[in-house]
Amino acid sequence: MKIIKIINNNQCSLSFEVFPPKASTSFDMVKPAIENIAKLHPAFMSVTYGAGGGTSSYTMKIAEDIRNCYGVPTMAHLTCVSSTRETVQEKIAELKKAGIQNVMALRGDLLPDMHPAESGKWDYSHAIDLVRELKESGADFCIGCACYPEVHPESKNQDEDIKYLKEKVDAGCDFITTQMVFDNNLLYNFMYKIREAGITVPVLPGIMPITRAVQLERAIKLSGSFIPQRFKAIVDRFGDDDFAMMQAGIAYATDQIIDLYANGVKNVHLYTMNKPEVARAIQNNLSSIISR
Ligand code: FAD
């Protein structure tokens, strides 16, 4: 099923992101966690492509397995910047063959030896190139793209970032998912600005439940997200106690999501970090609010 259909059905929904095994782990090590997350039957699940040290080779298999074994609609992420045109075309052909209807079209992070000034030499400079290629593939994919309420680190400023986001959306993106946000006000501001700029597609806020203090440092390093004092105080107070931090992190994420739903956001995407117990707890906290 196309994700845009799920998003447009006007009910509050919660979807989950999972990632493939890291280079140092095997597929069998992540499989039970991903299966247990799929058993929760979220609105849909997305599977990252080589993000955060994860390998890209299992993305499609995981997306197919979740859909075939658990009936959960899936979206496969695909990045382009470090790939050749040939590789990307092969991947698109595989997606078509596997009947995967939903693709998250991403540029991917630059490798250490890649400098943006040289992007003209690469087969793909930006996610928009991949969006165009997916549109031209004739497969009628539902396409998602990434957006950055706190501005992508390579952008000069928010106006420039939103200008390029609009071009990416106009090229054929059906919805956008945000980088993780811990302060909803930043998100509401961003949504106001993109609507002003004429971006009308649905926005799925990305919420990352922080259940361990060490995870917060990694998340900030990865995303540069602002951490509100209210959450800093939680980590200061409970960060040394695994159980207390887990409970407090789940409560904070739940609270953020309820605030989003209460303010008219319909679909929230949860970065599960492959933790079924966290996904389950948050879903349970919202059980009378979301439609599953
Ligand atoms: P782009 O849309 O290409 O934007 C990158 C930068 O270039 C921005 O600063 C933008 O303003 C600028 N820009 C865009 N178009 C132009 C243009 N035409 N000219 C000049 N500048 C331009 N990474 C992975 O490796 N695998 C994943 O599975 C993955 N999933 C993600 C999911 C989400 C929801 C998010 C938010 C990020 C994800 N990432 C993933 C990380 C992502 O790949 C990085 O953030 C990457 O640096 C940017 O990708 P993008 O698709 O947003 O790029």
mmCIF file of N, CA and C and ligand atoms in Angstrom, residues 48-51 77 79 104-109 126-127 146-148 152 154-155 161 164 167-168 177-179 271, ligand 1:
data_model
loop_
_atom_site.group_PDB
_atom_site.id
_atom_site.type_symbol
_atom_site.label_atom_id
_atom_site.label_comp_id
_atom_site.label_asym_id
_atom_site.label_seq_id
_atom_site.Cartn_x
_atom_site.Cartn_y
_atom_site.Cartn_z
ATOM 1 N N THR A 48 16.038 1.984 6.981
ATOM 2 C CA THR A 48 17.096 2.886 6.516
ATOM 3 C C THR A 48 18.070 2.166 5.585
ATOM 4 N N TYR A 49 18.847 2.991 4.909
ATOM 5 C CA TYR A 49 19.798 2.485 3.924
ATOM 6 C C TYR A 49 21.192 2.955 4.335
ATOM 7 N N GLY A 50 21.885 2.082 5.018
ATOM 8 C CA GLY A 50 23.273 2.400 5.364
ATOM 9 C C GLY A 50 23.450 3.609 6.269
ATOM 10 N N ALA A 51 22.406 4.015 7.000
ATOM 11 C CA ALA A 51 22.569 5.180 7.882
ATOM 12 C C ALA A 51 23.228 4.765 9.198
ATOM 13 N N HIS A 77 14.448 2.982 2.309
ATOM 14 C CA HIS A 77 15.259 4.182 2.069
ATOM 15 C C HIS A 77 16.282 3.859 0.971
ATOM 16 N N THR A 79 19.817 5.900 -0.817
ATOM 17 C CA THR A 79 20.665 7.099 -0.940
ATOM 18 C C THR A 79 21.391 7.061 -2.287
ATOM 19 N N MET A 104 12.065 6.185 0.256
ATOM 20 C CA MET A 104 12.552 7.425 0.867
ATOM 21 C C MET A 104 13.790 7.833 0.078
ATOM 22 N N ALA A 105 13.689 8.899 -0.682
ATOM 23 C CA ALA A 105 14.782 9.292 -1.585
ATOM 24 C C ALA A 105 15.708 10.274 -0.888
ATOM 25 N N LEU A 106 16.942 9.832 -0.681
ATOM 26 C CA LEU A 106 17.895 10.630 0.108
ATOM 27 C C LEU A 106 19.190 10.833 -0.641
ATOM 28 N N ARG A 107 19.858 11.915 -0.300
ATOM 29 C CA ARG A 107 21.192 12.087 -0.858
ATOM 30 C C ARG A 107 22.179 11.179 -0.133
ATOM 31 N N GLY A 108 22.047 11.099 1.198
ATOM 32 C CA GLY A 108 23.038 10.388 2.009
ATOM 33 C C GLY A 108 24.095 11.362 2.471
ATOM 34 N N ASP A 109 24.807 11.000 3.525
ATOM 35 C CA ASP A 109 25.874 11.878 4.025
ATOM 36 C C ASP A 109 27.086 11.785 3.119
ATOM 37 N N HIS A 126 22.463 15.746 -5.255
ATOM 38 C CA HIS A 126 21.437 15.980 -4.234
ATOM 39 C C HIS A 126 20.291 14.990 -4.367
ATOM 40 N N ALA A 127 19.487 14.928 -3.317
ATOM 41 C CA ALA A 127 18.359 13.994 -3.310
ATOM 42 C C ALA A 127 17.409 14.249 -4.480
ATOM 43 N N ALA A 146 13.603 13.761 3.032
ATOM 44 C CA ALA A 146 13.971 14.260 4.365
ATOM 45 C C ALA A 146 13.882 15.783 4.411
ATOM 46 N N CYS A 147 13.606 16.313 5.607
ATOM 47 C CA CYS A 147 13.652 17.764 5.815
ATOM 48 C C CYS A 147 14.193 18.051 7.213
ATOM 49 N N TYR A 148 14.587 19.313 7.418
ATOM 50 C CA TYR A 148 15.378 19.659 8.604
ATOM 51 C C TYR A 148 14.819 20.894 9.310
ATOM 52 N N HIS A 152 19.563 21.944 7.631
ATOM 53 C CA HIS A 152 20.603 20.947 7.323
ATOM 54 C C HIS A 152 21.974 21.579 7.565
ATOM 55 N N GLU A 154 24.725 21.608 6.157
ATOM 56 C CA GLU A 154 25.469 22.190 5.025
ATOM 57 C C GLU A 154 24.814 23.457 4.482
ATOM 58 N N SER A 155 23.617 23.784 4.961
ATOM 59 C CA SER A 155 22.913 24.949 4.406
ATOM 60 C C SER A 155 23.397 26.241 5.047
ATOM 61 N N ASP A 161 17.725 26.469 2.715
ATOM 62 C CA ASP A 161 17.347 25.070 2.914
ATOM 63 C C ASP A 161 15.907 24.828 2.438
ATOM 64 N N TYR A 164 15.547 24.850 -1.421
ATOM 65 C CA TYR A 164 15.921 23.573 -2.047
ATOM 66 C C TYR A 164 14.912 22.469 -1.700
ATOM 67 N N GLU A 167 12.120 22.757 -4.121
ATOM 68 C CA GLU A 167 12.470 22.191 -5.441
ATOM 69 C C GLU A 167 12.366 20.670 -5.410
ATOM 70 N N LYS A 168 12.832 20.091 -4.294
ATOM 71 C CA LYS A 168 12.816 18.621 -4.149
ATOM 72 C C LYS A 168 11.366 18.119 -4.126
ATOM 73 N N THR A 177 9.636 13.709 5.817
ATOM 74 C CA THR A 177 9.828 13.283 7.210
ATOM 75 C C THR A 177 10.952 14.125 7.799
ATOM 76 N N THR A 178 10.762 14.558 9.027
ATOM 77 C CA THR A 178 11.758 15.476 9.593
ATOM 78 C C THR A 178 12.898 14.741 10.294
ATOM 79 N N GLN A 179 14.017 15.428 10.329
ATOM 80 C CA GLN A 179 15.103 15.035 11.219
ATOM 81 C C GLN A 179 14.540 15.025 12.647
ATOM 82 N N TYR A 271 11.614 7.050 15.528
ATOM 83 C CA TYR A 271 12.909 6.404 15.314
ATOM 84 C C TYR A 271 13.071 5.373 16.429
HETATM 85 P P1 FAD B 1 19.496 16.948 0.049
HETATM 86 O O1 FAD B 1 18.023 17.106 -0.058
HETATM 87 O O2 FAD B 1 20.234 16.716 -1.178
HETATM 88 O O3 FAD B 1 20.072 18.121 0.906
HETATM 89 C C1 FAD B 1 21.428 18.125 1.353
HETATM 90 C C2 FAD B 1 21.933 19.560 1.432
HETATM 91 O O4 FAD B 1 22.054 20.101 0.116
HETATM 92 C C3 FAD B 1 21.015 20.517 2.185
HETATM 93 O O5 FAD B 1 21.823 21.467 2.821
HETATM 94 C C4 FAD B 1 20.190 21.161 1.073
HETATM 95 O O6 FAD B 1 19.678 22.430 1.441
HETATM 96 C C5 FAD B 1 21.245 21.265 -0.031
HETATM 97 N N1 FAD B 1 20.682 21.201 -1.381
HETATM 98 C C6 FAD B 1 19.638 20.452 -1.803
HETATM 99 N N2 FAD B 1 19.433 20.629 -3.115
HETATM 100 C C7 FAD B 1 20.403 21.491 -3.552
HETATM 101 C C8 FAD B 1 20.735 22.056 -4.808
HETATM 102 N N3 FAD B 1 20.018 21.758 -5.901
HETATM 103 N N4 FAD B 1 21.806 22.894 -4.879
HETATM 104 C C9 FAD B 1 22.541 23.202 -3.768
HETATM 105 N N5 FAD B 1 22.253 22.701 -2.546
HETATM 106 C C10 FAD B 1 21.193 21.859 -2.435
HETATM 107 N N6 FAD B 1 21.087 8.735 5.555
HETATM 108 C C11 FAD B 1 21.437 7.509 5.091
HETATM 109 O O7 FAD B 1 22.594 7.291 4.730
HETATM 110 N N7 FAD B 1 20.505 6.494 5.033
HETATM 111 C C12 FAD B 1 19.215 6.670 5.421
HETATM 112 O O8 FAD B 1 18.420 5.730 5.367
HETATM 113 C C13 FAD B 1 18.826 7.951 5.909
HETATM 114 N N8 FAD B 1 17.545 8.190 6.286
HETATM 115 C C14 FAD B 1 17.189 9.455 6.684
HETATM 116 C C15 FAD B 1 15.850 9.705 7.015
HETATM 117 C C16 FAD B 1 15.459 10.962 7.442
HETATM 118 C C17 FAD B 1 14.029 11.220 7.789
HETATM 119 C C18 FAD B 1 16.421 12.007 7.563
HETATM 120 C C19 FAD B 1 16.009 13.359 8.055
HETATM 121 C C20 FAD B 1 17.749 11.767 7.218
HETATM 122 C C21 FAD B 1 18.143 10.500 6.770
HETATM 123 N N9 FAD B 1 19.457 10.218 6.406
HETATM 124 C C22 FAD B 1 19.818 8.972 5.956
HETATM 125 C C23 FAD B 1 20.491 11.274 6.503
HETATM 126 C C24 FAD B 1 20.627 12.068 5.188
HETATM 127 O O9 FAD B 1 21.138 11.221 4.178
HETATM 128 C C25 FAD B 1 21.581 13.234 5.451
HETATM 129 O O10 FAD B 1 20.995 14.148 6.313
HETATM 130 C C26 FAD B 1 22.163 13.918 4.212
HETATM 131 O O11 FAD B 1 23.228 14.761 4.642
HETATM 132 C C27 FAD B 1 21.187 14.774 3.436
HETATM 133 O O12 FAD B 1 20.283 14.021 2.762
HETATM 134 P P2 FAD B 1 19.031 14.712 2.002
HETATM 135 O O13 FAD B 1 18.354 13.652 1.267
HETATM 136 O O14 FAD B 1 18.259 15.559 2.932
HETATM 137 O O15 FAD B 1 19.846 15.657 0.979
#
